[in-house]
mmCIF file of C-alpha atoms in Angstrom:
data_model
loop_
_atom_site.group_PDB
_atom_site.id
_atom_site.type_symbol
_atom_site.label_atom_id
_atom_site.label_comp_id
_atom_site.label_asym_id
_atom_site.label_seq_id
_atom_site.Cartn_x
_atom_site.Cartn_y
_atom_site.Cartn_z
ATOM 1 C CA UNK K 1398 58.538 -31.640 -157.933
ATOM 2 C CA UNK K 1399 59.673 -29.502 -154.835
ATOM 3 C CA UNK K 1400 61.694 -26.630 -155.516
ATOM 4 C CA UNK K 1401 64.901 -28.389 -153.557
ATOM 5 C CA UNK K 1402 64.124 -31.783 -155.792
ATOM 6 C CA UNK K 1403 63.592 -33.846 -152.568
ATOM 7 C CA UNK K 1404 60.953 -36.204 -152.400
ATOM 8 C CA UNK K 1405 57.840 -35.436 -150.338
ATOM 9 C CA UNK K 1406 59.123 -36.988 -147.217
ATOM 10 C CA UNK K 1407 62.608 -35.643 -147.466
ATOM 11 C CA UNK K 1408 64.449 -33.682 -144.549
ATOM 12 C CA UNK K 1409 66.325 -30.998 -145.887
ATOM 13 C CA UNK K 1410 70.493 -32.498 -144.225
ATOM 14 C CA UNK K 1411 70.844 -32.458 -140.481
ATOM 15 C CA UNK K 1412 73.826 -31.539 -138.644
ATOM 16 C CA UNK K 1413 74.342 -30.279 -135.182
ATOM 17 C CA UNK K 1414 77.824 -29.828 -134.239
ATOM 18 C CA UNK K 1415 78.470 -29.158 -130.603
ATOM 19 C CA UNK K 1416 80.870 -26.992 -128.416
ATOM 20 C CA UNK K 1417 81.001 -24.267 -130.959
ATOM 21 C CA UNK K 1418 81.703 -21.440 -128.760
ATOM 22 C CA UNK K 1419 83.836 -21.371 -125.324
ATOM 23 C CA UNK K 1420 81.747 -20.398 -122.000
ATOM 24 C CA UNK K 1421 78.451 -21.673 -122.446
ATOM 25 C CA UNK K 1422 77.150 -24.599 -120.107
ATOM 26 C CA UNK K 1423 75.774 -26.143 -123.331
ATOM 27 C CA UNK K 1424 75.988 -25.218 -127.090
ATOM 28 C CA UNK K 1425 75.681 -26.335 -130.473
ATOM 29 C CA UNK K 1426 75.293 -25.240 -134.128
ATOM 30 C CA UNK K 1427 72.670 -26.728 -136.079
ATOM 31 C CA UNK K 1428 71.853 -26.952 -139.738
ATOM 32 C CA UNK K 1429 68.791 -27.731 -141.564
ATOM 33 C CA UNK K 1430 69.866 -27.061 -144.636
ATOM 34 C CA UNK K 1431 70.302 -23.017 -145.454
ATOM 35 C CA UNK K 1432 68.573 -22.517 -141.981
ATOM 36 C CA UNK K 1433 71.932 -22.498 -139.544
ATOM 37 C CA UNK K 1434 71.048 -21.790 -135.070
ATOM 38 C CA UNK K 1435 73.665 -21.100 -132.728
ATOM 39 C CA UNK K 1436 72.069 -22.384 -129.393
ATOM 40 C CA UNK K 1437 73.646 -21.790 -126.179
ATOM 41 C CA UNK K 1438 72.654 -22.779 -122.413
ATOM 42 C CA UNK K 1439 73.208 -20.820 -119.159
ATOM 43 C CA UNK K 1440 72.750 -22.118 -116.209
ATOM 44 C CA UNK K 1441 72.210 -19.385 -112.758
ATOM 45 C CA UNK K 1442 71.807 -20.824 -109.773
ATOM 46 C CA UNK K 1443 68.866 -18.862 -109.266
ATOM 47 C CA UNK K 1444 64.720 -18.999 -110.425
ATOM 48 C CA UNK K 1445 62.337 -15.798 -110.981
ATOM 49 C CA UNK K 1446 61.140 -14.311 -108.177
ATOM 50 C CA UNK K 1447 57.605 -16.732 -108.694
ATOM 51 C CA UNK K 1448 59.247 -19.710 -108.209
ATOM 52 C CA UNK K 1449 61.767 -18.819 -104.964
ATOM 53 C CA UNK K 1450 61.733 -21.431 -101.957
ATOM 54 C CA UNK K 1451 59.555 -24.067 -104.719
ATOM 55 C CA UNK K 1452 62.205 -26.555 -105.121
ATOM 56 C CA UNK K 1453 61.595 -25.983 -108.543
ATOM 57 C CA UNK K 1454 63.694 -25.097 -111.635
ATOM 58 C CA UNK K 1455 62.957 -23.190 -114.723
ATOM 59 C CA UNK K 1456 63.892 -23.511 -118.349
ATOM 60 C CA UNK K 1457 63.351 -20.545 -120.604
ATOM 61 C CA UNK K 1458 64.253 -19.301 -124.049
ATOM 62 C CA UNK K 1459 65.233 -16.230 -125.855
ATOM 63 C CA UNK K 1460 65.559 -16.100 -129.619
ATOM 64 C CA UNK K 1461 67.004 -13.508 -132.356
ATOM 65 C CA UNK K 1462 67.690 -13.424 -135.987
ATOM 66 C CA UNK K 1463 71.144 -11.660 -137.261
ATOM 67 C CA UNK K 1464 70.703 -8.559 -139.262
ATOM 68 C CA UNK K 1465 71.714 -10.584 -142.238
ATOM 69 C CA UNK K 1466 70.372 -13.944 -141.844
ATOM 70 C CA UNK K 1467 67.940 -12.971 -144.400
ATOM 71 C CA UNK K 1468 68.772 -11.674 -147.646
ATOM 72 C CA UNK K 1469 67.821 -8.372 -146.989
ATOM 73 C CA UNK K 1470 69.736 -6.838 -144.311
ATOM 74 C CA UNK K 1471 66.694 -6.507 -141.412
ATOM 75 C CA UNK K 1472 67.181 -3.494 -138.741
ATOM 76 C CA UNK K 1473 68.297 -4.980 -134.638
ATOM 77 C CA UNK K 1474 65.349 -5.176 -133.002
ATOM 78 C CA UNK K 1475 67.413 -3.601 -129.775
ATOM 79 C CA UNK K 1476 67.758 -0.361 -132.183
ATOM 80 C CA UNK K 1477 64.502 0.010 -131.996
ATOM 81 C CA UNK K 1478 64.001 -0.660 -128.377
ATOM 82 C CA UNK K 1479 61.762 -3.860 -128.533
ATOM 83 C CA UNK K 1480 60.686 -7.199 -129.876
ATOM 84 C CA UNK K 1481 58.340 -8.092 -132.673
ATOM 85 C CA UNK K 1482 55.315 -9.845 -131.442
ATOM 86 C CA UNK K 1483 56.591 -13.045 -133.972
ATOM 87 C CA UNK K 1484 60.524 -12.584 -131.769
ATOM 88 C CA UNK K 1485 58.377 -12.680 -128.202
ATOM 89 C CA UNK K 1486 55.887 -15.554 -129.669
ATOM 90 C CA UNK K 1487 58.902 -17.445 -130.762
ATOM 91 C CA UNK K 1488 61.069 -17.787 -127.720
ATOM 92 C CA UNK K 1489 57.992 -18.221 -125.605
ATOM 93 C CA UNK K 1490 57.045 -21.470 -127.798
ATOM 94 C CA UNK K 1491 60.919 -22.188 -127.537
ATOM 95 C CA UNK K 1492 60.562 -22.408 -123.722
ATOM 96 C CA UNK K 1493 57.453 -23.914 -123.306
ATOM 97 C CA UNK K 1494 58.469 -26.731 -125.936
ATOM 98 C CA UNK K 1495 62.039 -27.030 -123.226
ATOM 99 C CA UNK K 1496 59.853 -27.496 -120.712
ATOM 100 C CA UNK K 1497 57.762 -30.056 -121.434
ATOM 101 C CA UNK K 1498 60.359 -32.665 -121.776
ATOM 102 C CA UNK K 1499 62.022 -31.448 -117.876
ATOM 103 C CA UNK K 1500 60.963 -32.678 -114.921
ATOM 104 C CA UNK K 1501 61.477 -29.272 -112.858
ATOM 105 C CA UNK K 1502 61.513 -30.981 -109.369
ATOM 106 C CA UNK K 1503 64.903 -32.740 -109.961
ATOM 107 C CA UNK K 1504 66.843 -29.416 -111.461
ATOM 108 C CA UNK K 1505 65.847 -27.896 -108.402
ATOM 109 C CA UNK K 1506 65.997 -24.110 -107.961
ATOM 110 C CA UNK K 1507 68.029 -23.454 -110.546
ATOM 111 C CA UNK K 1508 67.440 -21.730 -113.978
ATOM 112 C CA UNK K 1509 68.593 -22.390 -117.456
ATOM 113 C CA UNK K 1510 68.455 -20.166 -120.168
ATOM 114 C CA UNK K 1511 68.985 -21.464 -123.763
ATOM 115 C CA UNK K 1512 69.719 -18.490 -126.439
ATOM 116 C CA UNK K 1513 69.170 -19.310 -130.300
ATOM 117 C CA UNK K 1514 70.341 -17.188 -132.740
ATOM 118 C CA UNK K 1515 69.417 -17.633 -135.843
ATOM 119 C CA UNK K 1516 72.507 -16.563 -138.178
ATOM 120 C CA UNK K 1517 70.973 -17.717 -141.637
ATOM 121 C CA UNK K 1518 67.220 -18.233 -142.681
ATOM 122 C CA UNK K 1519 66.063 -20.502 -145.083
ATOM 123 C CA UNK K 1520 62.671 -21.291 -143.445
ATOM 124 C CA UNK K 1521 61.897 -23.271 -140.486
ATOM 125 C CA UNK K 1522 63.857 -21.410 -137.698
ATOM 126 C CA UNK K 1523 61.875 -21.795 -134.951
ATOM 127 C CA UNK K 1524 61.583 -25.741 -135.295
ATOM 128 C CA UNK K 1525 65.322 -25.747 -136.168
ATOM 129 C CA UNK K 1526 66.272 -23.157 -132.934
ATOM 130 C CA UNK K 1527 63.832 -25.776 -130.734
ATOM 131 C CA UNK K 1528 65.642 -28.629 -131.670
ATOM 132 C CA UNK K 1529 69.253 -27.532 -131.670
ATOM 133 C CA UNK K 1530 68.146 -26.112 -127.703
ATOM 134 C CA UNK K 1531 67.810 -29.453 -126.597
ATOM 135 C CA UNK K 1532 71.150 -30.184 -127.286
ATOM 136 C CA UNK K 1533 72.696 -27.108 -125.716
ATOM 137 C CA UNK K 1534 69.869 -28.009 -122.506
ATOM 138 C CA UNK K 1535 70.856 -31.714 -122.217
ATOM 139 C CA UNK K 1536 74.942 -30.931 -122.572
ATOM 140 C CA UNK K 1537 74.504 -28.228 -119.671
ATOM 141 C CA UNK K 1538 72.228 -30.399 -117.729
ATOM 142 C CA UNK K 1539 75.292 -33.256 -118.460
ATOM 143 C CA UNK K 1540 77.987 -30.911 -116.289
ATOM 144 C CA UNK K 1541 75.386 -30.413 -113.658
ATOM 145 C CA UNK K 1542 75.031 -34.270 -113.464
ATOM 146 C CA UNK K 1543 79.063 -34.755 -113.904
ATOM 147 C CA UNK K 1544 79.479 -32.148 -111.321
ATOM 148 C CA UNK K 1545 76.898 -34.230 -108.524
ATOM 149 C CA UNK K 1546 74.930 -31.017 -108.506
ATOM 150 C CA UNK K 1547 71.911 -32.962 -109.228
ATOM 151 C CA UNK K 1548 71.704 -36.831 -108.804
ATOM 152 C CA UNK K 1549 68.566 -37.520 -111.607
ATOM 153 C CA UNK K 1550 68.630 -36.879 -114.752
ATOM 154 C CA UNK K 1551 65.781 -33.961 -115.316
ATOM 155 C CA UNK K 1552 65.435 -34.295 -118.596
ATOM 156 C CA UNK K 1553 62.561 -36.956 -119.543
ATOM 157 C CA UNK K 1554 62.625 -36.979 -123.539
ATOM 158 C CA UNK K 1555 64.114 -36.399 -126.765
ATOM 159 C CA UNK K 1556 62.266 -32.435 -127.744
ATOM 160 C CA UNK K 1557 62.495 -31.651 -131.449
ATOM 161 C CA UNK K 1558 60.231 -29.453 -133.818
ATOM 162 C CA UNK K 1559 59.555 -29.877 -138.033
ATOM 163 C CA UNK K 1560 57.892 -28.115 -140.412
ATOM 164 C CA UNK K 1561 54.819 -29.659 -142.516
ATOM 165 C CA UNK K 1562 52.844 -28.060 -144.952
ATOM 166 C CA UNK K 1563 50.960 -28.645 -148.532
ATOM 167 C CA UNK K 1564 53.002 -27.255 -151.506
ATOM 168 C CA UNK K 1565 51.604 -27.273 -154.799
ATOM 169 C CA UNK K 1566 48.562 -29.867 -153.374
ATOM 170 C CA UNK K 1567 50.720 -32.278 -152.197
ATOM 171 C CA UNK K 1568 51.884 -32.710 -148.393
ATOM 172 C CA UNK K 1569 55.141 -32.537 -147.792
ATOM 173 C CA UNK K 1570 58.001 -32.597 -144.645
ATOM 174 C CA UNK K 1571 60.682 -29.465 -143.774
ATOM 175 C CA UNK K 1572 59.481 -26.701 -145.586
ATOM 176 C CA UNK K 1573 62.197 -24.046 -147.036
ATOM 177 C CA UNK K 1574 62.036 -20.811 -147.498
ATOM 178 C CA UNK K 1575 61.133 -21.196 -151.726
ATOM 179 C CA UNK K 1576 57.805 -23.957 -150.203
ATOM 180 C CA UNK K 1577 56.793 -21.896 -147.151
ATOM 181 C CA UNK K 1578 55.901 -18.780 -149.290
ATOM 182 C CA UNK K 1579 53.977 -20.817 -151.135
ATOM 183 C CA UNK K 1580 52.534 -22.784 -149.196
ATOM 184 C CA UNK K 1581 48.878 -23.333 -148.635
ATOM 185 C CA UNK K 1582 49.161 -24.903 -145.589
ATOM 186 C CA UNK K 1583 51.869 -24.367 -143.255
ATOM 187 C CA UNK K 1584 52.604 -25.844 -139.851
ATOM 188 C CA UNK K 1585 55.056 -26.470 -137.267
ATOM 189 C CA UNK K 1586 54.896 -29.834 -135.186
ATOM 190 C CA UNK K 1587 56.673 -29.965 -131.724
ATOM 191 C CA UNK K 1588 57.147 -33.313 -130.348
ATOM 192 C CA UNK K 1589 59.059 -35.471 -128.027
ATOM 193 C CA UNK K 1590 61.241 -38.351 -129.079
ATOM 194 C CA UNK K 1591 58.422 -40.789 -127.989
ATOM 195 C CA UNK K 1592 55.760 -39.369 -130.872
ATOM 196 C CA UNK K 1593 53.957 -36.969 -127.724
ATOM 197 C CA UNK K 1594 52.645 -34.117 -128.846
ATOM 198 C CA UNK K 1595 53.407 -30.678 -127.159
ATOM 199 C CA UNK K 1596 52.579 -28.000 -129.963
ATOM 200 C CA UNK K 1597 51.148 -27.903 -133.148
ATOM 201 C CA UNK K 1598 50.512 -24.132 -135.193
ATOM 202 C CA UNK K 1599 49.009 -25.437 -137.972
ATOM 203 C CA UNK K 1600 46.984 -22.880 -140.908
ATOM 204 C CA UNK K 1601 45.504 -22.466 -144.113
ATOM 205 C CA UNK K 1602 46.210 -19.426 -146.925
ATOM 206 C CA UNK K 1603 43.741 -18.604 -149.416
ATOM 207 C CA UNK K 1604 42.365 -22.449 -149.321
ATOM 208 C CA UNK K 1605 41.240 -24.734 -146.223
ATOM 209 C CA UNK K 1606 43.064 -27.983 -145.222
ATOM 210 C CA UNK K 1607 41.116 -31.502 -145.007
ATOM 211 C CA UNK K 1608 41.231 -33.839 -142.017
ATOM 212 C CA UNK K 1609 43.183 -36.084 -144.535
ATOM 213 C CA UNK K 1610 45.621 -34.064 -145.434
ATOM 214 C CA UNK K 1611 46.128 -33.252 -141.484
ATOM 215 C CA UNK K 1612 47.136 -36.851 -140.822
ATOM 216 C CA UNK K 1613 49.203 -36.899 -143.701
ATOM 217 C CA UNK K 1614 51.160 -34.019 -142.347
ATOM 218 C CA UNK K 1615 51.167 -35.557 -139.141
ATOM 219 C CA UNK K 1616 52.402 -38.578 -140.198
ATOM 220 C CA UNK K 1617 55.108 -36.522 -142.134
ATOM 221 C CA UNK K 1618 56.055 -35.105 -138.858
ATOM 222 C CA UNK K 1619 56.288 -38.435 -136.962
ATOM 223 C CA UNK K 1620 58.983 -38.985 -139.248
ATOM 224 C CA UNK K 1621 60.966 -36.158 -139.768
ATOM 225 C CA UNK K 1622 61.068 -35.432 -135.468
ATOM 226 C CA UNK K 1623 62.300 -39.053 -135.650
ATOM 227 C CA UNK K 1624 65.111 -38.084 -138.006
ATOM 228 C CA UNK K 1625 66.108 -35.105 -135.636
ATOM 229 C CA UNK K 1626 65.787 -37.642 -132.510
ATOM 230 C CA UNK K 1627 68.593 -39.393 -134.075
ATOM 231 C CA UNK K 1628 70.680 -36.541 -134.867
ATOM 232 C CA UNK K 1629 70.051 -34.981 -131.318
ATOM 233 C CA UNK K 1630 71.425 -38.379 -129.881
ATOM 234 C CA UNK K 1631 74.389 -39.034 -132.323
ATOM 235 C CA UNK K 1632 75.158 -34.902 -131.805
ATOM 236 C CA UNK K 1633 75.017 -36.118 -127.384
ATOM 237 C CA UNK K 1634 76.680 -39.322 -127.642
#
């Protein structure tokens, strides 16, 4: 029995409500359960200096947890004047994840910059923060299109990211905070809405994982970035 009382295949509830705050391009608040993202898209009509006279466009992330999103209060990482290595690994998977479902040639040279901030943690933020930034992405790529700004659609796919893992010897989908510390293997599968695979992080504690249990958690993934697919759609409608 999982801690939550779902079944083994169970997603934790889904809902992404969009528009939540005023000036972004693009934004949303998602839940996973206890895990709640505020994701927001900016769009400059500008690219780093690396990409200048390319024709191409640039998608990028940044990503931060509230001092209290935790149950322990946790210190600003701007008080103490830098990132963690996991805040800079994050956001860097965040925008690499974006990017794989954009075809950079039709944004042209323009850049958009999706902020997720995590305001409560219950496991499963960086998959929830990657998913709820494709919604804030494809509503501010939406106003470029509205606006004739660009005339095709960049964005090629559905992006969404879940959690797998084995808990207590069995494998099972959307780890929370009570499975992930627990866990004995815990990974995080990025994927597009047609089953491609862009990222998997994927390890063992204390114990190593078999090939079966790998395509079990795969399989488990298939499912639940399916589930987030249709929530990202219903959520862009």
């Amino acid at each position: 029995m999982r801690p939550s009382g779902r079944e083994l295949n169970q997603m934790r509830p889904i809902e992404i409500e969009v528009g939540f705050t005023k000036h972004a391009e693009g934004c949303c608040l998602i839940k996973v359960g206890d895990t709640h993202v505020l994701c927001t898209a900016s769009l400059e009509e500008r690219v780093p200096p690396f990409l200048r006279n390319t024709g191409l466009g640039w998608v990028t992330a940044e990503y931060g947890m509230l001092p209290r999103a935790t149950n322990t209060r946790m210190r600003r990482e701007a008080a103490s004047g830098k990132q963690s290595g996991r805040t800079q690994e994050i956001q860097r998977l965040i925008g690499r994840s974006l990017r794989a479902g954009v075809d950079r040639n039709a944004l042209g040279e323009r850049q958009i910059t999706v902020d997720c901030d995590v305001i409560q943690a219950d496991g499963g933020t960086r998959c929830a923060a990657i998913t709820g930034a494709w919604v804030a992405l494809r509503l501010a790529v939406n106003k470029l299109m509205k606006a004739g700004d660009i005339v095709t659609d960049p964005i090629t796919d559905h992006v969404a990211a879940v959690s797998c893992g084995v808990y207590a010897g069995q494998s099972v989908l959307d780890l929370d905070y009570a499975e992930d510390s627990q866990a004995g293997t815990d990974g995080n599968f990025v994927m597009t809405g047609d089953s491609g695979l862009i990222e998997i992080q994927a390890s063992a504690e204390g114990a190593t994982f078999s090939k079966t249990q790998f395509a079990e958690l795969m399989a488990l993934a298939e499912q639940g970035v399916a589930d987030l697919v249709t929530a990202q759609k219903i959520a862009t409608s």
